[in-house]
Coordinates of N, CA and C in Angstrom, one line a residue:
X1 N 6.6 -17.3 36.3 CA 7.5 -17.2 35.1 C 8.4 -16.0 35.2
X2 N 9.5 -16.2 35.0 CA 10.5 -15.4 34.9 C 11.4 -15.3 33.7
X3 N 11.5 -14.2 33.6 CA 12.8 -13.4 32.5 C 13.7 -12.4 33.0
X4 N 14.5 -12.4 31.8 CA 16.2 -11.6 31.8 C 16.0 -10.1 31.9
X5 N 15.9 -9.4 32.4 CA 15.6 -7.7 31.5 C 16.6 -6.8 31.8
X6 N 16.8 -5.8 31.5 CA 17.5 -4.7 31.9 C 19.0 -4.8 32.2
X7 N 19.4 -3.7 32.2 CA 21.0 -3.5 32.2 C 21.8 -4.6 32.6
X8 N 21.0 -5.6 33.4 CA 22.2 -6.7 34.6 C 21.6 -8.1 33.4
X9 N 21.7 -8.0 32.3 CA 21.0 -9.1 32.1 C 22.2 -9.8 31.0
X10 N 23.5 -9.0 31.0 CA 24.0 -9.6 30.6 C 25.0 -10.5 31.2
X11 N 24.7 -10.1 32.3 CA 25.3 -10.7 33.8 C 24.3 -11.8 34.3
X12 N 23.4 -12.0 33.6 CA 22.1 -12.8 34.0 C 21.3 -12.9 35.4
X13 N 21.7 -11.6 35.9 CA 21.5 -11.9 37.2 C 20.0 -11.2 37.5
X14 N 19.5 -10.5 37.4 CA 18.3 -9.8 37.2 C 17.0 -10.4 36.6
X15 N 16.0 -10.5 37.1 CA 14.6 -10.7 37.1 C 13.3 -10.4 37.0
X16 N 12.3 -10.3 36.2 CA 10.6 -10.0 36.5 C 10.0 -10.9 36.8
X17 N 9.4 -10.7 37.6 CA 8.3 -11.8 38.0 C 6.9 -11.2 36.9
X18 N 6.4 -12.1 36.6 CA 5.4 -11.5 35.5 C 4.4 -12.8 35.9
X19 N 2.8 -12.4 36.1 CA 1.6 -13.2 36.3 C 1.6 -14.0 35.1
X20 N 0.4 -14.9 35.3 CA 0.3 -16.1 34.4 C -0.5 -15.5 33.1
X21 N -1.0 -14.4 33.2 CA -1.3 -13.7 31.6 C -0.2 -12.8 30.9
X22 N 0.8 -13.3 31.5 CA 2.1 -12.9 30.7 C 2.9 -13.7 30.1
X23 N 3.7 -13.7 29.1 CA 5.2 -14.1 28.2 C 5.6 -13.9 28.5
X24 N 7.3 -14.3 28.0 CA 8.4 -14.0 28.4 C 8.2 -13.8 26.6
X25 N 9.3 -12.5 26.2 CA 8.7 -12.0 25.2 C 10.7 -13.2 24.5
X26 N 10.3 -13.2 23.1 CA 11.1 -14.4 22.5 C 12.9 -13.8 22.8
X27 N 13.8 -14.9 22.8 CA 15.1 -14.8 23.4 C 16.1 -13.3 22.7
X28 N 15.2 -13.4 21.1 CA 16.5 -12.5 20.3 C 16.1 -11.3 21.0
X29 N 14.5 -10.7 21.6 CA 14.6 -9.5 22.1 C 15.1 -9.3 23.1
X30 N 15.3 -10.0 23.8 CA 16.4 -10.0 25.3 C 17.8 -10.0 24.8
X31 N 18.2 -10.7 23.9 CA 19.4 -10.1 23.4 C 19.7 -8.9 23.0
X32 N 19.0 -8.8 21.7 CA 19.3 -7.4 21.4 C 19.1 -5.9 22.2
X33 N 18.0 -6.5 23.2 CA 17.8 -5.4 24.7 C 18.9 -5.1 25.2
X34 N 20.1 -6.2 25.2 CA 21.3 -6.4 26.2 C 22.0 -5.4 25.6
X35 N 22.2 -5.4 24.4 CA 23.3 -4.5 24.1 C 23.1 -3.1 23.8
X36 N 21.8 -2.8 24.0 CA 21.3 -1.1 23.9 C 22.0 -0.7 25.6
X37 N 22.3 0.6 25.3 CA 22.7 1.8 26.5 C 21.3 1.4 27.7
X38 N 21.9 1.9 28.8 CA 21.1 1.6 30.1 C 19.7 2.1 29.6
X39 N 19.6 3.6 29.7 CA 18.4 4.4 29.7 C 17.6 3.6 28.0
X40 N 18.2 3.4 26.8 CA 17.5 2.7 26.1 C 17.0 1.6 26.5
X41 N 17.5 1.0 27.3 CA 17.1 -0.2 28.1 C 15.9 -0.2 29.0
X42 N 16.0 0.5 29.6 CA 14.4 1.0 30.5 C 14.1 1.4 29.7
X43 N 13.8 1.6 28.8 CA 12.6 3.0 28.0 C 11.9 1.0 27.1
X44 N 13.2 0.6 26.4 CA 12.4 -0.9 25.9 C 11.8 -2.0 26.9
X45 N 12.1 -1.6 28.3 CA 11.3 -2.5 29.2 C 10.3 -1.9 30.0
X46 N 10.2 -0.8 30.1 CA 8.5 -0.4 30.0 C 7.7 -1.0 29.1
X47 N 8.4 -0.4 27.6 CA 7.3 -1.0 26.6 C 7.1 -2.6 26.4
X48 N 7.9 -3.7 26.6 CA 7.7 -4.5 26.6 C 6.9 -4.9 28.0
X49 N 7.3 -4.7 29.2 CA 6.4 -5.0 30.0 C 4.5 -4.3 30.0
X50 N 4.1 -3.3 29.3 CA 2.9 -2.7 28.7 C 2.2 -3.9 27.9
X51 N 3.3 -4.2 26.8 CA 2.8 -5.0 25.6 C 2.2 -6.4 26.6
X52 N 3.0 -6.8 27.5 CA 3.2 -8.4 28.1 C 1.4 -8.1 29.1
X53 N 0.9 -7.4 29.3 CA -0.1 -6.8 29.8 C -1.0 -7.2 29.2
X54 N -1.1 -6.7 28.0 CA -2.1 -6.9 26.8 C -0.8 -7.0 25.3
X55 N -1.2 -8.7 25.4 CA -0.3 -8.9 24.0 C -1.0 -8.6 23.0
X56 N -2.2 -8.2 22.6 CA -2.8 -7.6 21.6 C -1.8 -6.2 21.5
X57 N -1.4 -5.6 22.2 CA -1.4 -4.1 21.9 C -0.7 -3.9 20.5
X58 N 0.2 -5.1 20.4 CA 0.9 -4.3 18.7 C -0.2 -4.8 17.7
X59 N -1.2 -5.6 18.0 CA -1.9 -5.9 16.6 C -3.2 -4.2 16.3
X60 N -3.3 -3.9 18.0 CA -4.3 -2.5 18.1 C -3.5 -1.7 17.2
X61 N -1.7 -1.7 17.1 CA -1.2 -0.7 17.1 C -1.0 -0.3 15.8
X62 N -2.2 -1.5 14.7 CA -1.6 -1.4 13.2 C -2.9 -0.9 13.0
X63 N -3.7 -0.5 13.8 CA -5.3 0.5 13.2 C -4.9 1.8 12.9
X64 N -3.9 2.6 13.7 CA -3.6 3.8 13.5 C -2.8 3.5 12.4
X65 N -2.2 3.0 12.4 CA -1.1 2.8 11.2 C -1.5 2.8 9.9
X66 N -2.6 2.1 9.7 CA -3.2 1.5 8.3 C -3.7 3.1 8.3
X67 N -4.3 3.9 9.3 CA -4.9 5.4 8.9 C -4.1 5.9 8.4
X68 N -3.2 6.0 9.2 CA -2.2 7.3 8.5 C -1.4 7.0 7.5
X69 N -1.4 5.5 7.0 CA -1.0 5.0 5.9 C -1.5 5.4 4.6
X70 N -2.9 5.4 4.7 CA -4.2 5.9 3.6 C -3.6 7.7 3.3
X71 N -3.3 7.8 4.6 CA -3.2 9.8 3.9 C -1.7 10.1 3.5
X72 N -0.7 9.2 3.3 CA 0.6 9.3 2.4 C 0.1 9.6 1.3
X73 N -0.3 9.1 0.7 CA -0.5 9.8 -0.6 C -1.5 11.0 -0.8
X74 N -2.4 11.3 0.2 CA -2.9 12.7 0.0 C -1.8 13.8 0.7
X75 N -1.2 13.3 1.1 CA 0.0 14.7 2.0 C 1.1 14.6 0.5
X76 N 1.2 13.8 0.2 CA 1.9 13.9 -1.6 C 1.7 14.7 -2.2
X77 N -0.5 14.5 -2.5 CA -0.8 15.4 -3.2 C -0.9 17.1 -3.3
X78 N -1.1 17.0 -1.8 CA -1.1 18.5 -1.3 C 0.6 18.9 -1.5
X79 N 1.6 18.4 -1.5 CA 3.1 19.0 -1.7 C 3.1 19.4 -3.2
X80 N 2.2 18.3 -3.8 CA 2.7 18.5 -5.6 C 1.8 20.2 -5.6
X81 N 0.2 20.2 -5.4 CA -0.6 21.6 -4.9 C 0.6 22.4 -4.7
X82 N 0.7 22.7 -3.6 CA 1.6 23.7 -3.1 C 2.9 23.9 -3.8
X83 N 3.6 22.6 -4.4 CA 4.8 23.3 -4.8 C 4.7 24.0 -6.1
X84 N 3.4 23.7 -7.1 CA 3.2 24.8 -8.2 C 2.6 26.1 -8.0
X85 N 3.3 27.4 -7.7 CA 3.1 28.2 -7.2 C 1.6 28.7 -7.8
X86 N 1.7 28.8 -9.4 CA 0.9 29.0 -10.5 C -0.3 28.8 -10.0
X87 N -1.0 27.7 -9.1 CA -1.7 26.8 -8.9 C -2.2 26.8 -7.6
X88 N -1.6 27.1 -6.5 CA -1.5 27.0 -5.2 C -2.9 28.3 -4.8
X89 N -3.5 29.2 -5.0 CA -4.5 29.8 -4.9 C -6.0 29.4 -5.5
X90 N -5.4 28.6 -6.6 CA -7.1 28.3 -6.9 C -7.1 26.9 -6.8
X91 N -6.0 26.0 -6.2 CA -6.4 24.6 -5.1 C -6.3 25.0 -4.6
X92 N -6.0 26.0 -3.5 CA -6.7 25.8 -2.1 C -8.2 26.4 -2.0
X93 N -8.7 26.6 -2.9 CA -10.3 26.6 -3.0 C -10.8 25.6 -3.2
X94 N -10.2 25.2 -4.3 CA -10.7 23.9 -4.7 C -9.9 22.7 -5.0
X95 N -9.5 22.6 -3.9 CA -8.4 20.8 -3.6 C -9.0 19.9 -4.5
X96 N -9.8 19.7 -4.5 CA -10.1 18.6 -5.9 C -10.8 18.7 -7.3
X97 N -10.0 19.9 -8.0 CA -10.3 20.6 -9.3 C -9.2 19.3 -10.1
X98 N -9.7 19.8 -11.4 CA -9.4 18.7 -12.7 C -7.7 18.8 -12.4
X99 N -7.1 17.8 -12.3 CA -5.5 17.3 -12.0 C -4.4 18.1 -13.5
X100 N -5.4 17.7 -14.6 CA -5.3 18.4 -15.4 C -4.2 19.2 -16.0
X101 N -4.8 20.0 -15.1 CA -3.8 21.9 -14.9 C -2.2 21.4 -14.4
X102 N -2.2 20.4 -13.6 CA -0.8 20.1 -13.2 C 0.0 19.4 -14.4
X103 N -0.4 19.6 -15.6 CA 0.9 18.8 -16.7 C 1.1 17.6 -16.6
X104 N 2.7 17.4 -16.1 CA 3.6 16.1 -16.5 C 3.1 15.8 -15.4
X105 N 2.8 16.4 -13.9 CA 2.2 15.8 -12.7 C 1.2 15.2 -12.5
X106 N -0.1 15.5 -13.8 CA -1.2 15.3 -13.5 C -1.7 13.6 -13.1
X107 N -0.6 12.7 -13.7 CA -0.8 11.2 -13.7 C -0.7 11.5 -11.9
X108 N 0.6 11.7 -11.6 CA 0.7 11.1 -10.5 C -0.2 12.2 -9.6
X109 N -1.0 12.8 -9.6 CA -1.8 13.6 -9.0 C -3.3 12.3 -9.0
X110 N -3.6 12.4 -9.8 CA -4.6 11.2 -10.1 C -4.7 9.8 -9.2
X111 N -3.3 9.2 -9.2 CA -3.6 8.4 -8.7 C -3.0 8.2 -6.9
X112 N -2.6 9.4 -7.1 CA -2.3 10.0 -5.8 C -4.1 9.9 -4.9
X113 N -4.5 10.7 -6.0 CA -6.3 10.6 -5.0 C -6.9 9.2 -4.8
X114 N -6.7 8.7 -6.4 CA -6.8 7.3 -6.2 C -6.5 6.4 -4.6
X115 N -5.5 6.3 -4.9 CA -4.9 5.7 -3.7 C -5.3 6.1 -2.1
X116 N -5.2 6.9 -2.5 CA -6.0 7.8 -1.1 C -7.4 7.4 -0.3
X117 N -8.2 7.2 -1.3 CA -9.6 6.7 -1.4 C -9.7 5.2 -1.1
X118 N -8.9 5.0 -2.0 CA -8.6 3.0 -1.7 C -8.4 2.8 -0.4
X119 N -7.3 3.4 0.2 CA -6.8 3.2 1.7 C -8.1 3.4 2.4
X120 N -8.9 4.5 2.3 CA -9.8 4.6 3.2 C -11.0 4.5 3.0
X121 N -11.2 3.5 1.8 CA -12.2 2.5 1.8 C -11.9 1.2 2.5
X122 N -10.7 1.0 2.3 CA -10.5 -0.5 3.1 C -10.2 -0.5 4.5
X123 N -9.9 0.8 5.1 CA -9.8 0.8 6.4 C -10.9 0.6 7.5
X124 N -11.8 1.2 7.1 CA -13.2 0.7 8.2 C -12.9 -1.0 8.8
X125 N -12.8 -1.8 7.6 CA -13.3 -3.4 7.8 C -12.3 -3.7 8.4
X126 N -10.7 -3.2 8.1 CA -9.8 -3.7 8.6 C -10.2 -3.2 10.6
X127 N -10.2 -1.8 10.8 CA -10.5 -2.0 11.9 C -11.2 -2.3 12.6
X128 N -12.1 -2.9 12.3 CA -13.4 -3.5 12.8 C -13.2 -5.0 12.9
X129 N -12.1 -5.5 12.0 CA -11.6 -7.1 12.2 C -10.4 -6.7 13.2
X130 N -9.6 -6.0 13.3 CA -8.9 -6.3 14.8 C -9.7 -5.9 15.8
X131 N -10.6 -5.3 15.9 CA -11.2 -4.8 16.9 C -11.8 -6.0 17.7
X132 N -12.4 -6.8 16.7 CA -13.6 -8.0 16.8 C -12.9 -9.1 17.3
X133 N -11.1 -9.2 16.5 CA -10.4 -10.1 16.7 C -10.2 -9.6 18.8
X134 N -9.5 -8.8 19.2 CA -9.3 -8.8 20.3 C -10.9 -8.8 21.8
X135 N -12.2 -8.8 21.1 CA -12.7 -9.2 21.8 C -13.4 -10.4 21.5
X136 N -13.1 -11.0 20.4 CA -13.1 -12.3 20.8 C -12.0 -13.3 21.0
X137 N -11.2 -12.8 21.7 CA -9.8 -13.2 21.9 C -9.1 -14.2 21.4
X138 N -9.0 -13.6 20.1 CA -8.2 -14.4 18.9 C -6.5 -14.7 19.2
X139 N -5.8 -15.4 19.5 CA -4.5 -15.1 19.9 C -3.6 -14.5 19.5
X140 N -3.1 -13.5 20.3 CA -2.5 -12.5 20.0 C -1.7 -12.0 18.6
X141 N -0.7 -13.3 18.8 CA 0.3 -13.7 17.8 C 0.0 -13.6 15.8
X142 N -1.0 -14.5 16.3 CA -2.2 -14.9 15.2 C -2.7 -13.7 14.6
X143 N -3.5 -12.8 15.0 CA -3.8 -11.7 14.7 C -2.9 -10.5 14.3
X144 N -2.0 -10.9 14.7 CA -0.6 -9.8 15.0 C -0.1 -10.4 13.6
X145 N 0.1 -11.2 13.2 CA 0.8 -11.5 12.0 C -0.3 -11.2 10.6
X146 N -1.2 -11.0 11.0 CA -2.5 -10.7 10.2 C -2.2 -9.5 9.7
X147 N -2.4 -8.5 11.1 CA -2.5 -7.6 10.8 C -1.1 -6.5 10.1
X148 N -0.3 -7.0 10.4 CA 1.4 -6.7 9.8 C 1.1 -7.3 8.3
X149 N 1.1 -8.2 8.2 CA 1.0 -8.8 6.5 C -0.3 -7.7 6.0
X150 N -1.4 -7.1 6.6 CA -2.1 -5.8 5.7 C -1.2 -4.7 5.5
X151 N -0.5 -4.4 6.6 CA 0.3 -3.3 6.7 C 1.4 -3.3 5.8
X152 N 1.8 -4.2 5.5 CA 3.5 -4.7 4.7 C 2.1 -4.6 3.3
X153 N 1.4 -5.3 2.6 CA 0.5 -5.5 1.8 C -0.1 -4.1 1.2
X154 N -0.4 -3.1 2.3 CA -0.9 -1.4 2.1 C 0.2 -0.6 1.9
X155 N 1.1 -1.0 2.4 CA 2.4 -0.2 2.0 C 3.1 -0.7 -0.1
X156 N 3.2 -1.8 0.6 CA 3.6 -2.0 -1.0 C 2.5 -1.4 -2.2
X157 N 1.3 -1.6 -2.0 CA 0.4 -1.1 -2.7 C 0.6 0.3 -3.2
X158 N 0.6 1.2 -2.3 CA 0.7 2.5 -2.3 C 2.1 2.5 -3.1
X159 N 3.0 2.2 -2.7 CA 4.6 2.2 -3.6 C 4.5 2.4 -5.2
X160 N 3.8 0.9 -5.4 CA 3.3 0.4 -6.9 C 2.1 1.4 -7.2
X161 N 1.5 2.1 -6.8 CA -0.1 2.7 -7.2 C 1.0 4.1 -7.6
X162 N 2.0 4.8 -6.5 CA 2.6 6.1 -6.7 C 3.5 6.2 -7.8
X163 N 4.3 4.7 -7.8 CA 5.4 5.0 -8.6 C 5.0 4.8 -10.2
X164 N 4.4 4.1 -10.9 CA 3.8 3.8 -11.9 C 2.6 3.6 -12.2
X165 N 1.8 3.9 -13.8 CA 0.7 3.8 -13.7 C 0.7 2.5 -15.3
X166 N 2.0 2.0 -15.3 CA 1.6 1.1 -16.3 C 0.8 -0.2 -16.5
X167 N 0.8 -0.7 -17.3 CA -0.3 -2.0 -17.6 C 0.5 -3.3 -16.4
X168 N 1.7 -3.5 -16.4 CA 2.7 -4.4 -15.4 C 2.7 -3.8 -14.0
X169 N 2.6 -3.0 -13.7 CA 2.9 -2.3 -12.4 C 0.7 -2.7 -11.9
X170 N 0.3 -2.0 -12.5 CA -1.3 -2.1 -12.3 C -1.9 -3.6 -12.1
X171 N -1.6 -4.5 -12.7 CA -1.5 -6.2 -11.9 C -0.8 -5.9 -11.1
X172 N 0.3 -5.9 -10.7 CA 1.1 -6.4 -9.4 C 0.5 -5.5 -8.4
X173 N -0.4 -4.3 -8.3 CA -1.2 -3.9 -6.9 C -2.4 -4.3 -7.2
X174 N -2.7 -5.0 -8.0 CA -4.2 -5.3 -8.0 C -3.9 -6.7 -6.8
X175 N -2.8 -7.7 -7.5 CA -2.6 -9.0 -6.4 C -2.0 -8.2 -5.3
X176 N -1.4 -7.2 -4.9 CA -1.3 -6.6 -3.8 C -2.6 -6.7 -3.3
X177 N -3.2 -5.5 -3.7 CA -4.2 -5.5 -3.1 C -5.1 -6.8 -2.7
X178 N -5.3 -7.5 -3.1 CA -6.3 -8.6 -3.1 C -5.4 -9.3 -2.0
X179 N -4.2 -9.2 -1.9 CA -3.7 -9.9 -0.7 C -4.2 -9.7 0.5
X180 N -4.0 -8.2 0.4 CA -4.4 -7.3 1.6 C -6.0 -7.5 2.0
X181 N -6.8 -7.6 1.2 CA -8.1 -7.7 1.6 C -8.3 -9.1 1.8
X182 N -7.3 -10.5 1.8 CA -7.7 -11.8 2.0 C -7.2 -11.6 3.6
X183 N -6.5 -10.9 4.1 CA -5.9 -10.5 5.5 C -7.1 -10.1 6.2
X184 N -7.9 -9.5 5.5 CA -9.2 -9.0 6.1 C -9.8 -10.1 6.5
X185 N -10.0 -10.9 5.3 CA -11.2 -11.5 5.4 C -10.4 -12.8 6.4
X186 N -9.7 -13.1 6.5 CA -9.2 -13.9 7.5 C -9.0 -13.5 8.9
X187 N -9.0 -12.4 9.1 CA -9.0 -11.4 10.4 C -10.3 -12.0 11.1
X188 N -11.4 -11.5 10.1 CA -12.5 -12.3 10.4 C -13.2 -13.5 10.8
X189 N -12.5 -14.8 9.6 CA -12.7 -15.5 10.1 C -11.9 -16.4 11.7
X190 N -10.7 -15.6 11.7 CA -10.2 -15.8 13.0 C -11.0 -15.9 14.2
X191 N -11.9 -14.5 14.0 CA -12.6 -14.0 15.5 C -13.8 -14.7 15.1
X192 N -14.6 -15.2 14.1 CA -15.9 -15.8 14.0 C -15.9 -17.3 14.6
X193 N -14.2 -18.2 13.9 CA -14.5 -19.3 14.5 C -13.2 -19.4 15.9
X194 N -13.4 -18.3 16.7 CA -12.5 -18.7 17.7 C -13.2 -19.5 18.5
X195 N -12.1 -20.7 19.2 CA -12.8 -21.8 20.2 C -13.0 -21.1 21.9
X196 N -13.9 -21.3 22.2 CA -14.3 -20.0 23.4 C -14.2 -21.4 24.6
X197 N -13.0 -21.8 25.6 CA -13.0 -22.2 26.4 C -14.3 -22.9 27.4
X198 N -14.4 -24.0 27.8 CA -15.5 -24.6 28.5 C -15.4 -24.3 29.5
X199 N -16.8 -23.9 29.9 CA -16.9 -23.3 31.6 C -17.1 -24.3 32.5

């Protein structure tokens, strides 16, 4: 199997030969590869030839993501901390004293922790369902669209949890959320009923 890559590719003249556990990755990325600068060009066909190696790698690549997703809103709360001067000596003793003391901040301090907690309570299961998904070799694609719909799903959550704390906003991340954790639970059942090839 062969594809287009790199700088001669809009001249079509150029080639990879790629083994039979590889793709040819879909037509619009070879287009829009075509018209990046040379050196952008090799730098996107390393990574695509990496990914064509192991097509899991962008679904691995939403574990770190969903982590450092979960601590947006604690790196919030430590800026709101720090930028009240008033305040900034006796939270850094005690980072999680009554929110209170912060005023008109205090809502969004609150659910700033909130949020915080949420992320990294639901992150264990999510990694442990891609994990499970790629050793029980759930197809790539499949899992990859899983795992992007939690990520698109954790993000919006967080948006709706930071920006408002009203009665309308508080439904719309609750079905957020619940979306996000049906992603889970389908992660799972991906890898529980995958069909395992006859020997």
């Amino acid at each position: 199997l062969k594809f287009r890559c790199g700088s001669e590719f809009s001249r079509g003249r150029e080639s990879l030969a790629l083994d039979d556990r590889m793709q040819a990755p879909p037509a619009w990325v070879m287009t829009t590869m075509a018209k990046l600068p040379p050196a952008q060009q090799q730098q996107v066909q390393e990574l695509l030839m990496r990914v064509m190696k192991d097509m899991f790698l962008p679904a691995l690549a939403t574990v770190p993501a969903a982590w450092a997703l979960a601590y947006v809103p604690r790196f919030i709360k430590l800026g709101i901390i720090y930028g009240r001067s008033s305040t900034t000596d006796s939270n850094d003793r005690d980072p999680r004293s009554n929110p209170d003391e912060f005023g008109t901040s205090a809502g969004l301090v609150r659910r700033c922790f909130a949020c915080h907690v949420n992320g990294l309570e639901s992150f264990p299961a999510f990694a442990a369902a891609v994990l499970l998904c790629k050793i029980q070799k759930v197809k790539p694609f499949e899992a990859f669209g899983l795992c992007f719909r939690y990520i698109a799903a954790r993000t919006l959550y967080t948006i709706c949890y930071l920006s408002s704390g009203n009665g309308v906003m508080a439904a719309v991340r609750s079905i957020i959320w619940i979306d996000s954790i049906l992603s889970i639970f389908r992660l799972y059942a991906k890898a529980l009923t995958v069909s395992k090839p006859a020997k």
